Amino acid sequence: MADLGEALNVNPDLLFLGGGNPAQIPEFEQLMASELAAIAADEEQLHRLLGVYQSPRGSETLISELCSYFQHLGWPVSEKNICLSSGSQSAFFMLFNLLAGPSECKQLGKILLPMLPEYLGYAGQGLGNNMFVGCAPKLSRVGEHEFKYHCDFDAVEQALRSEHICALCVSRPTNPSGNVHSLETMHRLGQLADSNAVPLIVDGAYGSPFPGIVYDEQALAWQSNRVFVLSLSKLGLPGARTGIVVADEQLISKLSSVNTVLSLANGNLGPALFESLLKKRQLDRLCAETIQPFYAKKREYMLSLIKANWVGLPYRVHRAQGAFFLWLWFENLPISSAQLYERLKARSVLVMDGSHFFFANASTSLHTEQCIRLSYCADDEVLARAITIIGDELKALYSA
Ligand SMILES: Cc1ncc(COP(=O)(O)O)c(C=O)c1O
């Protein structure tokens, strides 16, 4: 990941398909600009934004708005089920270490990732060593150029039996694969979590109810013993660093205490902007009419570029059900994905080497060295040039 940032600084002309930054969506930024101007023009609101610490659980007024919003969706929540954090990344750090760290479990426990590949940002979050246990997926080929992962429940049950598991965690949609676990899969994972008396953490950074970057949606409702971690980042506010956790009261209370120790208070910018979207009832329309269609169009464009440029190549795209990445598998790739990454970097195309996302399961032999992740957030012209170059490299490799 450091390599990605460094490469971009050294060569700003890179065709950057590597990171997790959301796209710049002008309608969204204009809406935020007018909101900021309104806050700046109002003395009291400006003071609330710049001159006041939030309370330990996060902005009380936003939590109250969120509570009504979630209740309207049918979620059985009160304000005591919600807290805020400085980005969801830090919420995961607190959650994982609270649940699997030495204070909560008699021995250091593990977080079970039921289906790899999973979000790389979890790796390294454990204060103890080897906090994560990951299960390799089952895989089905779909047509000539698609594939899909499925949760291997035998492997999940085996891990639950043999390791000291303190929580299960899935991202939905999944970064990197764009998979969206079906309601049936979520139900089975929930049952396994309940029967093992551990929570199921659902990372909804890209999902419902917001930002809703999902193409075949099956929305989940929060319930007890589930931890939903949401974020404002992929809505277009990664700079405002705001995460939202919905969980049982006891856990929320512990999280708030840890958050106070770590950060004292969260920033006010994200809560101020988001509260206004909720109060004005703009959020759902924004997600459904601006954010989701923007990414749906980019996805279609990227898929059409690949189809047109990579004729004859043995590529497969994971069924892109959500988030803003394409996850590509090159069967019998003559070199490793890490080497492919280097070759593409030398041609000024930055992608994400897929092998990193298989962390937490050193023993899996599944195509770990044959995948890359491409973000489709960049301008269309950048995407078109990058796809042509990647196609050229692959053609040279497969025909050598
Ligand atoms: C799946 C997933 N979860 C969580 C995060 C963390 O996001 P943030 O800390 O900006 O809320 C990311 C960021 O890329 C992500 O992809």
CSV table of C-alpha atoms and ligand atoms in Angstrom, one decimal:
chain,number,residue,atom,x,y,z
A,1,MET,CA,0.0,0.0,0.0
A,2,ALA,CA,2.9,2.3,0.8
A,3,ASP,CA,4.2,1.6,-2.7
A,4,LEU,CA,1.0,2.8,-4.2
A,5,GLY,CA,1.2,6.2,-2.4
A,6,GLU,CA,4.9,6.6,-3.1
A,7,ALA,CA,4.5,5.7,-6.8
A,8,LEU,CA,1.8,8.4,-7.2
A,9,ASN,CA,4.0,11.0,-5.6
A,10,VAL,CA,7.0,10.2,-7.7
A,11,ASN,CA,5.0,10.0,-10.9
A,12,PRO,CA,1.8,12.0,-10.9
A,13,ASP,CA,1.1,10.9,-14.5
A,14,LEU,CA,0.6,7.3,-13.4
A,15,LEU,CA,-2.6,5.7,-14.6
A,16,PHE,CA,-3.9,5.0,-11.1
A,17,LEU,CA,-6.3,2.1,-10.8
A,18,GLY,CA,-4.8,0.9,-7.5
A,19,GLY,CA,-6.3,2.7,-4.5
A,20,GLY,CA,-9.6,2.7,-2.6
A,21,ASN,CA,-10.3,6.4,-3.0
A,22,PRO,CA,-13.9,7.1,-4.2
A,23,ALA,CA,-14.4,9.0,-7.4
A,24,GLN,CA,-15.0,12.7,-7.6
A,25,ILE,CA,-18.7,13.2,-8.2
A,26,PRO,CA,-19.3,16.8,-9.0
A,27,GLU,CA,-23.0,16.8,-7.9
A,28,PHE,CA,-22.1,15.5,-4.5
A,29,GLU,CA,-19.2,17.9,-4.0
A,30,GLN,CA,-21.4,20.9,-5.1
A,31,LEU,CA,-24.0,19.8,-2.5
A,32,MET,CA,-21.3,19.6,0.2
A,33,ALA,CA,-19.9,23.0,-0.9
A,34,SER,CA,-23.3,24.7,-0.4
A,35,GLU,CA,-23.7,23.0,2.9
A,36,LEU,CA,-20.2,24.2,4.0
A,37,ALA,CA,-21.0,27.8,2.9
A,38,ALA,CA,-24.3,27.7,4.9
A,39,ILE,CA,-22.4,26.5,8.0
A,40,ALA,CA,-19.7,29.2,7.6
A,41,ALA,CA,-22.3,31.9,7.3
A,42,ASP,CA,-24.0,30.9,10.6
A,43,GLU,CA,-22.0,31.9,13.7
A,44,GLU,CA,-23.5,29.2,15.9
A,45,GLN,CA,-23.1,26.4,13.4
A,46,LEU,CA,-19.6,27.5,12.7
A,47,HIS,CA,-18.7,27.4,16.4
A,48,ARG,CA,-20.2,23.9,16.6
A,49,LEU,CA,-18.1,22.8,13.7
A,50,LEU,CA,-14.8,24.3,14.8
A,51,GLY,CA,-14.9,25.0,18.5
A,52,VAL,CA,-16.6,22.2,20.3
A,53,TYR,CA,-15.5,18.6,21.3
A,54,GLN,CA,-18.0,15.9,20.5
A,55,SER,CA,-19.2,13.7,23.3
A,56,PRO,CA,-17.6,10.3,23.7
A,57,ARG,CA,-20.1,8.4,21.6
A,58,GLY,CA,-19.9,11.1,18.9
A,59,SER,CA,-22.2,13.9,17.9
A,60,GLU,CA,-25.4,13.5,19.9
A,61,THR,CA,-27.5,15.3,17.3
A,62,LEU,CA,-26.2,13.0,14.4
A,63,ILE,CA,-26.8,9.9,16.5
A,64,SER,CA,-30.4,11.0,17.1
A,65,GLU,CA,-30.9,11.6,13.4
A,66,LEU,CA,-29.3,8.2,12.6
A,67,CYS,CA,-31.5,6.5,15.1
A,68,SER,CA,-34.7,7.8,13.5
A,69,TYR,CA,-33.2,6.9,10.0
A,70,PHE,CA,-32.4,3.3,11.0
A,71,GLN,CA,-35.8,2.9,12.8
A,72,HIS,CA,-37.5,4.1,9.7
A,73,LEU,CA,-35.7,1.2,7.9
A,74,GLY,CA,-37.2,-1.2,10.5
A,75,TRP,CA,-34.0,-1.7,12.5
A,76,PRO,CA,-34.7,-2.3,16.2
A,77,VAL,CA,-32.2,0.3,17.5
A,78,SER,CA,-32.1,3.1,20.1
A,79,GLU,CA,-29.5,5.8,20.4
A,80,LYS,CA,-27.5,3.5,22.7
A,81,ASN,CA,-26.9,1.2,19.8
A,82,ILE,CA,-24.9,3.7,17.8
A,83,CYS,CA,-21.5,5.4,18.1
A,84,LEU,CA,-19.2,7.3,15.8
A,85,SER,CA,-15.5,6.9,15.1
A,86,SER,CA,-12.8,8.7,13.2
A,87,GLY,CA,-13.4,6.6,10.0
A,88,SER,CA,-14.4,3.0,10.0
A,89,GLN,CA,-10.8,1.9,9.9
A,90,SER,CA,-10.3,3.0,13.4
A,91,ALA,CA,-13.6,1.4,14.4
A,92,PHE,CA,-12.3,-1.9,13.2
A,93,PHE,CA,-9.1,-1.5,15.2
A,94,MET,CA,-11.1,-0.9,18.3
A,95,LEU,CA,-13.6,-3.7,17.7
A,96,PHE,CA,-11.1,-6.4,16.8
A,97,ASN,CA,-8.9,-5.7,19.8
A,98,LEU,CA,-11.8,-5.3,22.2
A,99,LEU,CA,-13.3,-8.6,21.0
A,100,ALA,CA,-10.2,-10.7,20.5
A,101,GLY,CA,-7.7,-8.9,22.6
A,102,PRO,CA,-6.5,-9.9,26.1
A,103,SER,CA,-9.1,-7.9,28.0
A,104,GLU,CA,-12.2,-9.6,26.6
A,105,CYS,CA,-11.0,-13.2,26.1
A,106,LYS,CA,-9.1,-15.3,28.5
A,107,GLN,CA,-6.5,-16.0,25.9
A,108,LEU,CA,-5.7,-13.9,22.8
A,109,GLY,CA,-8.5,-14.8,20.4
A,110,LYS,CA,-9.0,-14.7,16.7
A,111,ILE,CA,-11.2,-12.9,14.2
A,112,LEU,CA,-12.6,-15.3,11.6
A,113,LEU,CA,-12.9,-14.0,8.0
A,114,PRO,CA,-15.3,-16.5,6.5
A,115,MET,CA,-14.3,-15.9,2.9
A,116,LEU,CA,-11.0,-14.7,1.5
A,117,PRO,CA,-10.0,-12.6,-0.3
A,118,GLU,CA,-10.9,-9.9,2.2
A,119,TYR,CA,-10.2,-6.2,2.9
A,120,LEU,CA,-6.5,-5.8,3.3
A,121,GLY,CA,-7.0,-3.0,5.8
A,122,TYR,CA,-7.9,-5.5,8.5
A,123,ALA,CA,-4.4,-7.1,8.2
A,124,GLY,CA,-2.1,-5.9,10.9
A,125,GLN,CA,-4.8,-4.4,13.1
A,126,GLY,CA,-4.4,-7.0,15.8
A,127,LEU,CA,-2.3,-5.9,18.8
A,128,GLY,CA,-1.3,-9.6,19.2
A,129,ASN,CA,0.2,-11.7,16.4
A,130,ASN,CA,-1.9,-13.5,13.8
A,131,MET,CA,-5.2,-12.2,14.9
A,132,PHE,CA,-7.0,-13.3,11.7
A,133,VAL,CA,-8.1,-16.8,10.5
A,134,GLY,CA,-9.3,-16.7,6.9
A,135,CYS,CA,-11.2,-19.4,5.0
A,136,ALA,CA,-10.5,-20.0,1.3
A,137,PRO,CA,-13.7,-19.7,-0.8
A,138,LYS,CA,-15.3,-22.1,-3.2
A,139,LEU,CA,-15.3,-20.9,-6.7
A,140,SER,CA,-17.6,-21.3,-9.7
A,141,ARG,CA,-16.8,-20.4,-13.3
A,142,VAL,CA,-19.6,-18.5,-15.0
A,143,GLY,CA,-19.6,-18.5,-18.8
A,144,GLU,CA,-16.4,-17.7,-20.6
A,145,HIS,CA,-15.2,-14.7,-18.7
A,146,GLU,CA,-16.8,-14.5,-15.3
A,147,PHE,CA,-16.5,-16.3,-12.0
A,148,LYS,CA,-17.9,-16.1,-8.5
A,149,TYR,CA,-16.7,-17.0,-5.0
A,150,HIS,CA,-18.9,-18.8,-2.5
A,151,CYS,CA,-18.5,-19.2,1.2
A,152,ASP,CA,-17.2,-22.6,2.2
A,153,PHE,CA,-19.2,-23.4,5.3
A,154,ASP,CA,-17.3,-26.6,6.0
A,155,ALA,CA,-14.1,-24.6,6.3
A,156,VAL,CA,-15.9,-21.9,8.4
A,157,GLU,CA,-17.3,-24.6,10.8
A,158,GLN,CA,-13.9,-26.3,11.0
A,159,ALA,CA,-12.2,-22.9,11.9
A,160,LEU,CA,-14.9,-22.3,14.6
A,161,ARG,CA,-14.1,-25.7,16.1
A,162,SER,CA,-10.4,-25.6,16.0
A,163,GLU,CA,-9.6,-21.9,16.8
A,164,HIS,CA,-10.5,-19.6,19.6
A,165,ILE,CA,-12.8,-17.4,17.5
A,166,CYS,CA,-14.1,-14.2,19.1
A,167,ALA,CA,-16.0,-12.7,16.1
A,168,LEU,CA,-16.7,-13.2,12.5
A,169,CYS,CA,-16.2,-10.4,10.0
A,170,VAL,CA,-17.2,-9.9,6.4
A,171,SER,CA,-17.2,-6.9,4.1
A,172,ARG,CA,-20.4,-6.6,2.1
A,173,PRO,CA,-19.9,-5.7,-0.7
A,174,THR,CA,-16.4,-7.3,-0.4
A,175,ASN,CA,-13.3,-5.3,-1.1
A,176,PRO,CA,-11.6,-6.6,-3.3
A,177,SER,CA,-13.9,-9.0,-5.2
A,178,GLY,CA,-17.1,-6.9,-5.5
A,179,ASN,CA,-18.9,-9.9,-4.1
A,180,VAL,CA,-22.2,-9.3,-2.2
A,181,HIS,CA,-22.9,-12.2,0.2
A,182,SER,CA,-26.5,-13.4,-0.4
A,183,LEU,CA,-29.1,-13.0,2.4
A,184,GLU,CA,-28.9,-16.8,2.7
A,185,THR,CA,-25.2,-16.8,3.3
A,186,MET,CA,-25.5,-13.9,5.8
A,187,HIS,CA,-28.3,-15.9,7.6
A,188,ARG,CA,-26.1,-19.0,7.9
A,189,LEU,CA,-23.1,-16.9,9.1
A,190,GLY,CA,-25.4,-15.2,11.6
A,191,GLN,CA,-26.6,-18.6,12.9
A,192,LEU,CA,-23.0,-19.8,13.3
A,193,ALA,CA,-22.1,-16.6,15.1
A,194,ASP,CA,-25.1,-17.0,17.5
A,195,SER,CA,-24.5,-20.7,18.2
A,196,ASN,CA,-20.9,-19.9,19.0
A,197,ALA,CA,-21.9,-16.8,21.1
A,198,VAL,CA,-19.8,-14.4,19.1
A,199,PRO,CA,-20.8,-11.4,17.1
A,200,LEU,CA,-21.0,-11.2,13.3
A,201,ILE,CA,-19.4,-8.0,12.1
A,202,VAL,CA,-20.6,-6.6,8.8
A,203,ASP,CA,-18.5,-4.0,7.1
A,204,GLY,CA,-20.8,-2.0,5.0
A,205,ALA,CA,-18.3,0.6,3.8
A,206,TYR,CA,-19.7,0.4,0.2
A,207,GLY,CA,-23.1,-1.1,1.0
A,208,SER,CA,-26.6,-0.4,2.2
A,209,PRO,CA,-28.2,1.7,3.5
A,210,PHE,CA,-25.5,4.2,2.4
A,211,PRO,CA,-23.6,4.8,0.2
A,212,GLY,CA,-25.4,1.9,-1.6
A,213,ILE,CA,-22.8,1.1,-4.2
A,214,VAL,CA,-24.5,-2.2,-4.9
A,215,TYR,CA,-25.8,-3.5,-8.2
A,216,ASP,CA,-28.0,-6.4,-7.2
A,217,GLU,CA,-29.0,-5.4,-3.7
A,218,GLN,CA,-30.3,-7.6,-1.0
A,219,ALA,CA,-30.5,-5.2,2.0
A,220,LEU,CA,-29.8,-6.5,5.5
A,221,ALA,CA,-31.4,-5.3,8.7
A,222,TRP,CA,-29.4,-4.9,11.9
A,223,GLN,CA,-30.3,-7.2,14.7
A,224,SER,CA,-28.8,-8.1,18.1
A,225,ASN,CA,-25.4,-9.8,18.1
A,226,ARG,CA,-24.6,-8.2,14.8
A,227,VAL,CA,-22.1,-5.3,14.5
A,228,PHE,CA,-22.7,-3.1,11.4
A,229,VAL,CA,-19.8,-0.8,10.6
A,230,LEU,CA,-20.7,2.0,8.2
A,231,SER,CA,-18.7,4.9,6.8
A,232,LEU,CA,-19.1,8.2,5.1
A,233,SER,CA,-15.9,7.7,3.0
A,234,LYS,CA,-17.3,6.0,-0.1
A,235,LEU,CA,-20.2,8.4,-0.2
A,236,GLY,CA,-17.5,10.9,-1.1
A,237,LEU,CA,-16.2,12.1,2.2
A,238,PRO,CA,-13.0,10.1,2.9
A,239,GLY,CA,-11.4,13.4,4.1
A,240,ALA,CA,-14.0,13.8,6.8
A,241,ARG,CA,-13.0,10.6,8.6
A,242,THR,CA,-16.3,9.4,9.9
A,243,GLY,CA,-17.3,5.8,10.8
A,244,ILE,CA,-20.6,4.7,12.3
A,245,VAL,CA,-21.0,1.5,14.4
A,246,VAL,CA,-24.4,-0.1,15.2
A,247,ALA,CA,-24.1,-2.8,17.8
A,248,ASP,CA,-25.5,-4.1,21.1
A,249,GLU,CA,-25.5,-1.4,23.9
A,250,GLN,CA,-22.7,-3.0,25.9
A,251,LEU,CA,-20.3,-3.1,23.0
A,252,ILE,CA,-21.2,0.5,22.0
A,253,SER,CA,-20.4,1.6,25.6
A,254,LYS,CA,-17.0,-0.1,25.5
A,255,LEU,CA,-16.2,1.2,22.1
A,256,SER,CA,-17.0,4.8,23.2
A,257,SER,CA,-14.6,4.4,26.1
A,258,VAL,CA,-11.8,3.1,23.9
A,259,ASN,CA,-12.5,5.8,21.4
A,260,THR,CA,-12.2,8.5,24.1
A,261,VAL,CA,-8.9,7.1,25.2
A,262,LEU,CA,-7.5,6.9,21.6
A,263,SER,CA,-9.0,10.1,20.1
A,264,LEU,CA,-10.6,12.1,22.9
A,265,ALA,CA,-13.3,13.0,20.4
A,266,ASN,CA,-14.1,12.5,16.8
A,267,GLY,CA,-14.0,15.3,14.2
A,268,ASN,CA,-17.1,17.4,13.6
A,269,LEU,CA,-17.0,17.9,9.9
A,270,GLY,CA,-18.4,14.5,8.7
A,271,PRO,CA,-21.2,14.6,11.3
A,272,ALA,CA,-22.2,18.2,10.4
A,273,LEU,CA,-22.4,17.4,6.7
A,274,PHE,CA,-24.1,14.1,7.2
A,275,GLU,CA,-26.6,15.4,9.7
A,276,SER,CA,-27.8,17.9,7.2
A,277,LEU,CA,-28.3,15.2,4.5
A,278,LEU,CA,-30.4,13.3,7.0
A,279,LYS,CA,-32.4,16.2,8.2
A,280,LYS,CA,-33.2,17.4,4.7
A,281,ARG,CA,-34.1,13.8,3.8
A,282,GLN,CA,-31.6,14.0,0.9
A,283,LEU,CA,-29.6,10.9,1.7
A,284,ASP,CA,-31.6,8.1,0.1
A,285,ARG,CA,-32.2,10.1,-3.1
A,286,LEU,CA,-28.6,11.0,-3.3
A,287,CYS,CA,-27.5,7.4,-3.0
A,288,ALA,CA,-30.1,6.0,-5.4
A,289,GLU,CA,-30.0,8.8,-8.0
A,290,THR,CA,-26.4,10.1,-8.0
A,291,ILE,CA,-23.9,7.8,-6.3
A,292,GLN,CA,-25.1,4.3,-7.4
A,293,PRO,CA,-25.8,5.3,-11.0
A,294,PHE,CA,-22.4,7.0,-11.3
A,295,TYR,CA,-20.6,3.9,-10.3
A,296,ALA,CA,-22.9,1.6,-12.2
A,297,LYS,CA,-22.1,3.5,-15.4
A,298,LYS,CA,-18.3,3.3,-14.6
A,299,ARG,CA,-18.6,-0.4,-14.1
A,300,GLU,CA,-20.3,-0.9,-17.4
A,301,TYR,CA,-17.7,1.2,-19.2
A,302,MET,CA,-14.8,-0.7,-17.6
A,303,LEU,CA,-16.4,-4.1,-18.5
A,304,SER,CA,-17.0,-2.9,-22.1
A,305,LEU,CA,-13.3,-1.8,-22.4
A,306,ILE,CA,-12.1,-5.1,-21.2
A,307,LYS,CA,-14.4,-7.0,-23.5
A,308,ALA,CA,-13.3,-5.0,-26.5
A,309,ASN,CA,-9.5,-4.9,-25.7
A,310,TRP,CA,-8.7,-8.3,-24.2
A,311,VAL,CA,-10.1,-10.5,-27.0
A,312,GLY,CA,-8.6,-14.0,-26.9
A,313,LEU,CA,-7.1,-13.6,-23.4
A,314,PRO,CA,-8.0,-16.1,-20.6
A,315,TYR,CA,-9.3,-13.6,-18.1
A,316,ARG,CA,-12.2,-13.9,-15.7
A,317,VAL,CA,-13.9,-11.1,-13.8
A,318,HIS,CA,-15.5,-11.8,-10.5
A,319,ARG,CA,-19.2,-11.0,-10.8
A,320,ALA,CA,-19.2,-7.3,-9.9
A,321,GLN,CA,-22.1,-7.0,-7.5
A,322,GLY,CA,-21.0,-4.0,-5.6
A,323,ALA,CA,-18.2,-1.5,-4.6
A,324,PHE,CA,-16.1,0.1,-7.3
A,325,PHE,CA,-13.5,-2.5,-8.2
A,326,LEU,CA,-13.1,-5.3,-10.8
A,327,TRP,CA,-11.4,-8.4,-9.5
A,328,LEU,CA,-9.6,-10.2,-12.2
A,329,TRP,CA,-8.3,-13.7,-12.4
A,330,PHE,CA,-5.8,-14.7,-15.0
A,331,GLU,CA,-5.7,-18.5,-15.2
A,332,ASN,CA,-2.3,-20.1,-15.8
A,333,LEU,CA,-0.7,-16.6,-15.6
A,334,PRO,CA,3.0,-17.3,-16.6
A,335,ILE,CA,4.3,-15.0,-13.9
A,336,SER,CA,3.0,-14.1,-10.4
A,337,SER,CA,0.5,-11.2,-9.9
A,338,ALA,CA,3.3,-9.4,-7.9
A,339,GLN,CA,5.5,-9.6,-11.0
A,340,LEU,CA,2.6,-8.5,-13.2
A,341,TYR,CA,2.1,-5.5,-10.8
A,342,GLU,CA,5.8,-4.5,-11.3
A,343,ARG,CA,5.6,-4.8,-15.1
A,344,LEU,CA,2.5,-2.7,-15.2
A,345,LYS,CA,4.1,-0.1,-12.8
A,346,ALA,CA,7.0,0.1,-15.2
A,347,ARG,CA,4.5,1.1,-17.9
A,348,SER,CA,2.9,3.7,-15.5
A,349,VAL,CA,-0.2,1.7,-14.7
A,350,LEU,CA,-0.8,1.1,-11.1
A,351,VAL,CA,-3.0,-1.8,-10.1
A,352,MET,CA,-3.4,-3.7,-6.8
A,353,ASP,CA,-1.6,-7.0,-6.7
A,354,GLY,CA,-4.3,-9.5,-5.5
A,355,SER,CA,-2.0,-11.7,-3.4
A,356,HIS,CA,-2.2,-9.3,-0.5
A,357,PHE,CA,-5.9,-9.9,0.0
A,358,PHE,CA,-5.4,-13.6,0.8
A,359,PHE,CA,-3.7,-12.7,4.1
A,360,ALA,CA,-4.8,-14.8,7.0
A,361,ASN,CA,-4.5,-18.1,5.2
A,362,ALA,CA,-1.0,-19.0,4.3
A,363,SER,CA,-1.9,-22.5,3.2
A,364,THR,CA,-4.5,-21.9,0.6
A,365,SER,CA,-3.4,-22.9,-2.9
A,366,LEU,CA,-6.3,-21.1,-4.6
A,367,HIS,CA,-5.2,-18.7,-7.4
A,368,THR,CA,-3.6,-16.3,-4.8
A,369,GLU,CA,-0.9,-15.3,-7.3
A,370,GLN,CA,-3.2,-14.9,-10.3
A,371,CYS,CA,-5.4,-12.0,-9.4
A,372,ILE,CA,-5.4,-8.2,-9.6
A,373,ARG,CA,-7.8,-5.6,-8.4
A,374,LEU,CA,-8.7,-2.6,-10.6
A,375,SER,CA,-10.5,0.5,-9.4
A,376,TYR,CA,-12.8,2.1,-11.9
A,377,CYS,CA,-13.0,5.5,-10.2
A,378,ALA,CA,-10.5,7.2,-12.5
A,379,ASP,CA,-11.5,9.3,-15.5
A,380,ASP,CA,-12.8,7.3,-18.5
A,381,GLU,CA,-9.7,8.3,-20.5
A,382,VAL,CA,-7.4,7.0,-17.9
A,383,LEU,CA,-9.3,3.7,-17.7
A,384,ALA,CA,-9.2,3.3,-21.4
A,385,ARG,CA,-5.4,3.8,-21.6
A,386,ALA,CA,-4.8,1.5,-18.7
A,387,ILE,CA,-6.9,-1.3,-20.0
A,388,THR,CA,-5.1,-1.2,-23.3
A,389,ILE,CA,-1.7,-1.3,-21.6
A,390,ILE,CA,-2.7,-4.2,-19.3
A,391,GLY,CA,-4.1,-6.0,-22.3
A,392,ASP,CA,-0.8,-5.6,-24.2
A,393,GLU,CA,1.2,-6.9,-21.3
A,394,LEU,CA,-1.1,-9.9,-20.9
A,395,LYS,CA,-0.9,-10.7,-24.6
A,396,ALA,CA,2.9,-10.6,-24.5
A,397,LEU,CA,2.9,-12.8,-21.4
A,398,TYR,CA,0.5,-15.5,-22.7
A,399,SER,CA,2.0,-15.6,-26.2
A,400,ALA,CA,5.7,-15.8,-25.0
B,1,LIG,C1,-14.1,-2.7,3.0
B,1,LIG,C2,-13.6,-1.5,3.6
B,1,LIG,N1,-13.8,-1.3,4.9
B,1,LIG,C3,-13.4,-0.2,5.6
B,1,LIG,C4,-12.6,0.8,5.0
B,1,LIG,C5,-12.1,1.9,5.8
B,1,LIG,O1,-12.7,3.1,5.4
B,1,LIG,P1,-12.8,4.5,6.2
B,1,LIG,O2,-11.8,4.3,7.4
B,1,LIG,O3,-12.4,5.5,5.3
B,1,LIG,O4,-14.2,4.6,6.8
B,1,LIG,C6,-12.3,0.6,3.6
B,1,LIG,C7,-11.5,1.6,2.9
B,1,LIG,O5,-11.1,1.5,1.8
B,1,LIG,C8,-12.8,-0.5,2.9
B,1,LIG,O6,-12.5,-0.7,1.6
